[in-house]
């Protein structure tokens, strides 16, 4: 099965955000290349909100290009066999933490936003960091920092706050 096919299955099974979910499905139906950065009309991206083992904080990255505190995430790559593996790869690469595990139940939220490269149709997951996890800043980040849940709204935009709220409901 291709990554495109996997994304369609994941989105068909996603419950909630029905209108936005349909936008994603329509995009994939009309864009065979809709998973890839090269698709100028927009593309599916995958992200993961990293939660500490105590489930009291989240790790955010100060994105180098956007200069915003965000969850880990980005473009799908040819090595990604599934959307959840893309989210896990992005989470691991950008956090430097090995052994992340996605929360069960598939994606937590969907978020469509415009970036300098194109529209991102982000499929957002949440991942638990293992005990003793130590983060490491990647080339795509200016900083990494753990934030208590209550502090996220002070540093991040509304999309990250909504992702945190949906993640906490899943926990």
PDB file of C-alpha atoms in Angstrom:
ATOM      1  CA  UNK A   1       0.000   0.000   0.000  1.00  0.00           C
ATOM      2  CA  UNK A   2       1.277   3.462  -0.843  1.00  0.00           C
ATOM      3  CA  UNK A   3       1.547   6.337   1.632  1.00  0.00           C
ATOM      4  CA  UNK A   4      -1.204   8.085  -0.352  1.00  0.00           C
ATOM      5  CA  UNK A   5      -3.510   5.074   0.112  1.00  0.00           C
ATOM      6  CA  UNK A   6      -2.655   4.848   3.799  1.00  0.00           C
ATOM      7  CA  UNK A   7      -3.466   8.539   4.287  1.00  0.00           C
ATOM      8  CA  UNK A   8      -6.863   8.064   2.618  1.00  0.00           C
ATOM      9  CA  UNK A   9      -7.634   5.136   4.938  1.00  0.00           C
ATOM     10  CA  UNK A  10      -6.486   7.053   8.020  1.00  0.00           C
ATOM     11  CA  UNK A  11      -8.588  10.068   7.074  1.00  0.00           C
ATOM     12  CA  UNK A  12     -11.668   7.984   6.241  1.00  0.00           C
ATOM     13  CA  UNK A  13     -11.405   6.447   9.707  1.00  0.00           C
ATOM     14  CA  UNK A  14     -10.821   9.758  11.505  1.00  0.00           C
ATOM     15  CA  UNK A  15     -13.798  10.838  13.592  1.00  0.00           C
ATOM     16  CA  UNK A  16     -14.536  14.529  13.967  1.00  0.00           C
ATOM     17  CA  UNK A  17     -13.727  17.672  12.011  1.00  0.00           C
ATOM     18  CA  UNK A  18     -15.896  16.308   9.188  1.00  0.00           C
ATOM     19  CA  UNK A  19     -15.688  19.321   6.865  1.00  0.00           C
ATOM     20  CA  UNK A  20     -11.926  19.644   7.157  1.00  0.00           C
ATOM     21  CA  UNK A  21     -11.470  15.882   6.856  1.00  0.00           C
ATOM     22  CA  UNK A  22     -13.414  16.022   3.580  1.00  0.00           C
ATOM     23  CA  UNK A  23     -11.143  18.837   2.323  1.00  0.00           C
ATOM     24  CA  UNK A  24      -8.166  16.514   2.920  1.00  0.00           C
ATOM     25  CA  UNK A  25      -9.864  13.584   1.177  1.00  0.00           C
ATOM     26  CA  UNK A  26     -10.889  15.754  -1.792  1.00  0.00           C
ATOM     27  CA  UNK A  27      -7.330  17.050  -2.052  1.00  0.00           C
ATOM     28  CA  UNK A  28      -5.921  13.527  -2.165  1.00  0.00           C
ATOM     29  CA  UNK A  29      -8.558  12.432  -4.698  1.00  0.00           C
ATOM     30  CA  UNK A  30      -7.606  15.252  -7.060  1.00  0.00           C
ATOM     31  CA  UNK A  31      -3.842  15.247  -6.407  1.00  0.00           C
ATOM     32  CA  UNK A  32      -2.004  11.927  -6.802  1.00  0.00           C
ATOM     33  CA  UNK A  33       1.093  13.829  -5.613  1.00  0.00           C
ATOM     34  CA  UNK A  34      -0.772  15.393  -2.663  1.00  0.00           C
ATOM     35  CA  UNK A  35       1.463  13.723  -0.073  1.00  0.00           C
ATOM     36  CA  UNK A  36       4.628  15.429  -1.269  1.00  0.00           C
ATOM     37  CA  UNK A  37       6.186  18.850  -0.802  1.00  0.00           C
ATOM     38  CA  UNK A  38       6.393  19.189  -4.592  1.00  0.00           C
ATOM     39  CA  UNK A  39       2.578  19.506  -4.791  1.00  0.00           C
ATOM     40  CA  UNK A  40       2.243  23.290  -5.057  1.00  0.00           C
ATOM     41  CA  UNK A  41      -1.513  23.209  -4.381  1.00  0.00           C
ATOM     42  CA  UNK A  42      -0.763  21.943  -0.883  1.00  0.00           C
ATOM     43  CA  UNK A  43       0.262  18.676   0.697  1.00  0.00           C
ATOM     44  CA  UNK A  44      -0.398  16.384   3.609  1.00  0.00           C
ATOM     45  CA  UNK A  45       2.044  16.795   6.487  1.00  0.00           C
ATOM     46  CA  UNK A  46       2.385  14.813   9.696  1.00  0.00           C
ATOM     47  CA  UNK A  47       3.159  16.066  13.172  1.00  0.00           C
ATOM     48  CA  UNK A  48       3.441  14.814  16.738  1.00  0.00           C
ATOM     49  CA  UNK A  49       2.938  16.652  19.999  1.00  0.00           C
ATOM     50  CA  UNK A  50       5.532  15.150  22.364  1.00  0.00           C
ATOM     51  CA  UNK A  51       4.322  14.615  25.933  1.00  0.00           C
ATOM     52  CA  UNK A  52       6.622  13.954  28.877  1.00  0.00           C
ATOM     53  CA  UNK A  53       6.336  10.618  30.755  1.00  0.00           C
ATOM     54  CA  UNK A  54       4.593  12.306  33.710  1.00  0.00           C
ATOM     55  CA  UNK A  55       1.974  13.693  31.289  1.00  0.00           C
ATOM     56  CA  UNK A  56       2.362  17.198  32.680  1.00  0.00           C
ATOM     57  CA  UNK A  57       4.414  18.947  29.966  1.00  0.00           C
ATOM     58  CA  UNK A  58       4.852  19.075  26.204  1.00  0.00           C
ATOM     59  CA  UNK A  59       8.026  19.572  24.211  1.00  0.00           C
ATOM     60  CA  UNK A  60       7.815  22.372  21.666  1.00  0.00           C
ATOM     61  CA  UNK A  61      10.313  23.433  19.040  1.00  0.00           C
ATOM     62  CA  UNK A  62      11.117  27.015  18.145  1.00  0.00           C
ATOM     63  CA  UNK A  63      10.902  26.527  14.396  1.00  0.00           C
ATOM     64  CA  UNK A  64      13.912  28.023  12.615  1.00  0.00           C
ATOM     65  CA  UNK A  65      12.072  29.385   9.563  1.00  0.00           C
ATOM     66  CA  UNK A  66       8.722  30.294  11.101  1.00  0.00           C
ATOM     67  CA  UNK A  67      10.131  31.482  14.449  1.00  0.00           C
ATOM     68  CA  UNK A  68       7.139  30.051  16.290  1.00  0.00           C
ATOM     69  CA  UNK A  69       6.818  27.481  19.069  1.00  0.00           C
ATOM     70  CA  UNK A  70       5.249  24.410  17.451  1.00  0.00           C
ATOM     71  CA  UNK A  71       4.854  20.673  17.833  1.00  0.00           C
ATOM     72  CA  UNK A  72       7.322  18.484  15.941  1.00  0.00           C
ATOM     73  CA  UNK A  73       6.309  17.805  12.359  1.00  0.00           C
ATOM     74  CA  UNK A  74       6.757  18.347   8.690  1.00  0.00           C
ATOM     75  CA  UNK A  75       6.758  16.912   5.212  1.00  0.00           C
ATOM     76  CA  UNK A  76       6.233  13.271   4.405  1.00  0.00           C
ATOM     77  CA  UNK A  77       9.231  11.498   2.898  1.00  0.00           C
ATOM     78  CA  UNK A  78       9.525   8.540   0.485  1.00  0.00           C
ATOM     79  CA  UNK A  79      10.783   6.376   3.391  1.00  0.00           C
ATOM     80  CA  UNK A  80       7.463   6.844   5.222  1.00  0.00           C
ATOM     81  CA  UNK A  81       5.322   3.752   4.726  1.00  0.00           C
ATOM     82  CA  UNK A  82       2.387   5.106   6.750  1.00  0.00           C
ATOM     83  CA  UNK A  83       1.160   8.447   8.007  1.00  0.00           C
ATOM     84  CA  UNK A  84       1.687   7.482  11.644  1.00  0.00           C
ATOM     85  CA  UNK A  85       5.284   6.478  10.880  1.00  0.00           C
ATOM     86  CA  UNK A  86       5.804   9.861   9.197  1.00  0.00           C
ATOM     87  CA  UNK A  87       4.578  11.589  12.365  1.00  0.00           C
ATOM     88  CA  UNK A  88       6.779   9.375  14.531  1.00  0.00           C
ATOM     89  CA  UNK A  89       9.819  10.008  12.293  1.00  0.00           C
ATOM     90  CA  UNK A  90       9.268  13.763  12.405  1.00  0.00           C
ATOM     91  CA  UNK A  91       8.762  13.674  16.162  1.00  0.00           C
ATOM     92  CA  UNK A  92      11.950  11.685  16.660  1.00  0.00           C
ATOM     93  CA  UNK A  93      14.067  13.748  14.249  1.00  0.00           C
ATOM     94  CA  UNK A  94      12.997  17.118  15.596  1.00  0.00           C
ATOM     95  CA  UNK A  95      13.004  16.206  19.299  1.00  0.00           C
ATOM     96  CA  UNK A  96      16.104  14.023  19.273  1.00  0.00           C
ATOM     97  CA  UNK A  97      14.214  11.567  21.495  1.00  0.00           C
ATOM     98  CA  UNK A  98      14.396   7.881  20.605  1.00  0.00           C
ATOM     99  CA  UNK A  99      11.608   5.577  21.720  1.00  0.00           C
ATOM    100  CA  UNK A 100       8.615   7.874  21.261  1.00  0.00           C
ATOM    101  CA  UNK A 101       5.301   6.018  21.132  1.00  0.00           C
ATOM    102  CA  UNK A 102       2.192   7.414  19.493  1.00  0.00           C
ATOM    103  CA  UNK A 103      -0.964   7.548  21.553  1.00  0.00           C
ATOM    104  CA  UNK A 104      -3.365   4.838  20.407  1.00  0.00           C
ATOM    105  CA  UNK A 105      -6.397   5.761  18.342  1.00  0.00           C
ATOM    106  CA  UNK A 106      -4.745   7.428  15.359  1.00  0.00           C
ATOM    107  CA  UNK A 107      -4.560  11.168  14.726  1.00  0.00           C
ATOM    108  CA  UNK A 108      -5.689  13.566  17.439  1.00  0.00           C
ATOM    109  CA  UNK A 109      -6.590  16.516  15.172  1.00  0.00           C
ATOM    110  CA  UNK A 110      -6.374  17.978  11.696  1.00  0.00           C
ATOM    111  CA  UNK A 111      -5.073  21.486  11.053  1.00  0.00           C
ATOM    112  CA  UNK A 112      -4.875  23.261   7.678  1.00  0.00           C
ATOM    113  CA  UNK A 113      -2.561  26.269   7.550  1.00  0.00           C
ATOM    114  CA  UNK A 114      -0.629  28.256   4.981  1.00  0.00           C
ATOM    115  CA  UNK A 115       3.169  28.180   5.085  1.00  0.00           C
ATOM    116  CA  UNK A 116       5.841  29.792   2.911  1.00  0.00           C
ATOM    117  CA  UNK A 117       5.959  26.657   0.716  1.00  0.00           C
ATOM    118  CA  UNK A 118       2.212  25.908   0.323  1.00  0.00           C
ATOM    119  CA  UNK A 119      -0.907  24.915   2.225  1.00  0.00           C
ATOM    120  CA  UNK A 120      -0.129  22.248   4.805  1.00  0.00           C
ATOM    121  CA  UNK A 121      -2.903  19.780   5.513  1.00  0.00           C
ATOM    122  CA  UNK A 122      -1.459  18.585   8.787  1.00  0.00           C
ATOM    123  CA  UNK A 123      -2.462  15.283  10.355  1.00  0.00           C
ATOM    124  CA  UNK A 124      -1.621  15.696  14.019  1.00  0.00           C
ATOM    125  CA  UNK A 125      -0.707  12.878  16.392  1.00  0.00           C
ATOM    126  CA  UNK A 126       0.496  12.851  19.989  1.00  0.00           C
ATOM    127  CA  UNK A 127       3.487  10.870  21.258  1.00  0.00           C
ATOM    128  CA  UNK A 128       4.685   9.913  24.719  1.00  0.00           C
ATOM    129  CA  UNK A 129       8.374  10.300  25.512  1.00  0.00           C
ATOM    130  CA  UNK A 130       9.992   7.420  27.418  1.00  0.00           C
ATOM    131  CA  UNK A 131      11.290   7.753  30.980  1.00  0.00           C
ATOM    132  CA  UNK A 132      14.676   9.465  31.040  1.00  0.00           C
ATOM    133  CA  UNK A 133      14.197  11.027  27.595  1.00  0.00           C
ATOM    134  CA  UNK A 134      16.712  13.719  26.702  1.00  0.00           C
ATOM    135  CA  UNK A 135      15.873  16.093  23.872  1.00  0.00           C
ATOM    136  CA  UNK A 136      18.380  17.354  21.292  1.00  0.00           C
ATOM    137  CA  UNK A 137      17.939  20.363  19.022  1.00  0.00           C
ATOM    138  CA  UNK A 138      17.791  19.541  15.310  1.00  0.00           C
ATOM    139  CA  UNK A 139      18.921  21.634  12.337  1.00  0.00           C
ATOM    140  CA  UNK A 140      15.304  22.774  11.850  1.00  0.00           C
ATOM    141  CA  UNK A 141      15.021  24.275  15.314  1.00  0.00           C
ATOM    142  CA  UNK A 142      16.358  27.292  17.165  1.00  0.00           C
ATOM    143  CA  UNK A 143      15.386  25.825  20.532  1.00  0.00           C
ATOM    144  CA  UNK A 144      13.514  22.990  22.230  1.00  0.00           C
ATOM    145  CA  UNK A 145      11.763  23.452  25.535  1.00  0.00           C
ATOM    146  CA  UNK A 146       9.390  21.559  27.824  1.00  0.00           C
ATOM    147  CA  UNK A 147       6.312  23.612  28.721  1.00  0.00           C
ATOM    148  CA  UNK A 148       3.767  22.845  31.435  1.00  0.00           C
ATOM    149  CA  UNK A 149       0.302  22.508  29.876  1.00  0.00           C
ATOM    150  CA  UNK A 150      -0.827  25.810  31.420  1.00  0.00           C
ATOM    151  CA  UNK A 151       2.045  27.727  29.777  1.00  0.00           C
ATOM    152  CA  UNK A 152       1.446  26.599  26.183  1.00  0.00           C
ATOM    153  CA  UNK A 153      -1.134  29.291  25.409  1.00  0.00           C
ATOM    154  CA  UNK A 154       1.410  31.938  26.469  1.00  0.00           C
ATOM    155  CA  UNK A 155       3.994  30.876  23.867  1.00  0.00           C
ATOM    156  CA  UNK A 156       2.213  29.040  21.040  1.00  0.00           C
ATOM    157  CA  UNK A 157      -0.585  29.900  18.640  1.00  0.00           C
ATOM    158  CA  UNK A 158      -4.174  28.665  18.815  1.00  0.00           C
ATOM    159  CA  UNK A 159      -3.500  25.601  16.640  1.00  0.00           C
ATOM    160  CA  UNK A 160      -1.015  24.218  19.176  1.00  0.00           C
ATOM    161  CA  UNK A 161      -3.419  24.998  22.030  1.00  0.00           C
ATOM    162  CA  UNK A 162      -6.209  23.100  20.229  1.00  0.00           C
ATOM    163  CA  UNK A 163      -3.858  20.162  19.648  1.00  0.00           C
ATOM    164  CA  UNK A 164      -2.908  20.119  23.329  1.00  0.00           C
ATOM    165  CA  UNK A 165      -6.586  20.220  24.370  1.00  0.00           C
ATOM    166  CA  UNK A 166      -7.444  17.314  22.056  1.00  0.00           C
ATOM    167  CA  UNK A 167      -4.402  15.383  23.292  1.00  0.00           C
ATOM    168  CA  UNK A 168      -5.328  15.885  26.939  1.00  0.00           C
ATOM    169  CA  UNK A 169      -8.844  14.633  26.181  1.00  0.00           C
ATOM    170  CA  UNK A 170      -7.314  11.510  24.598  1.00  0.00           C
ATOM    171  CA  UNK A 171      -5.062  10.925  27.618  1.00  0.00           C
TER     172      UNK A 171
END
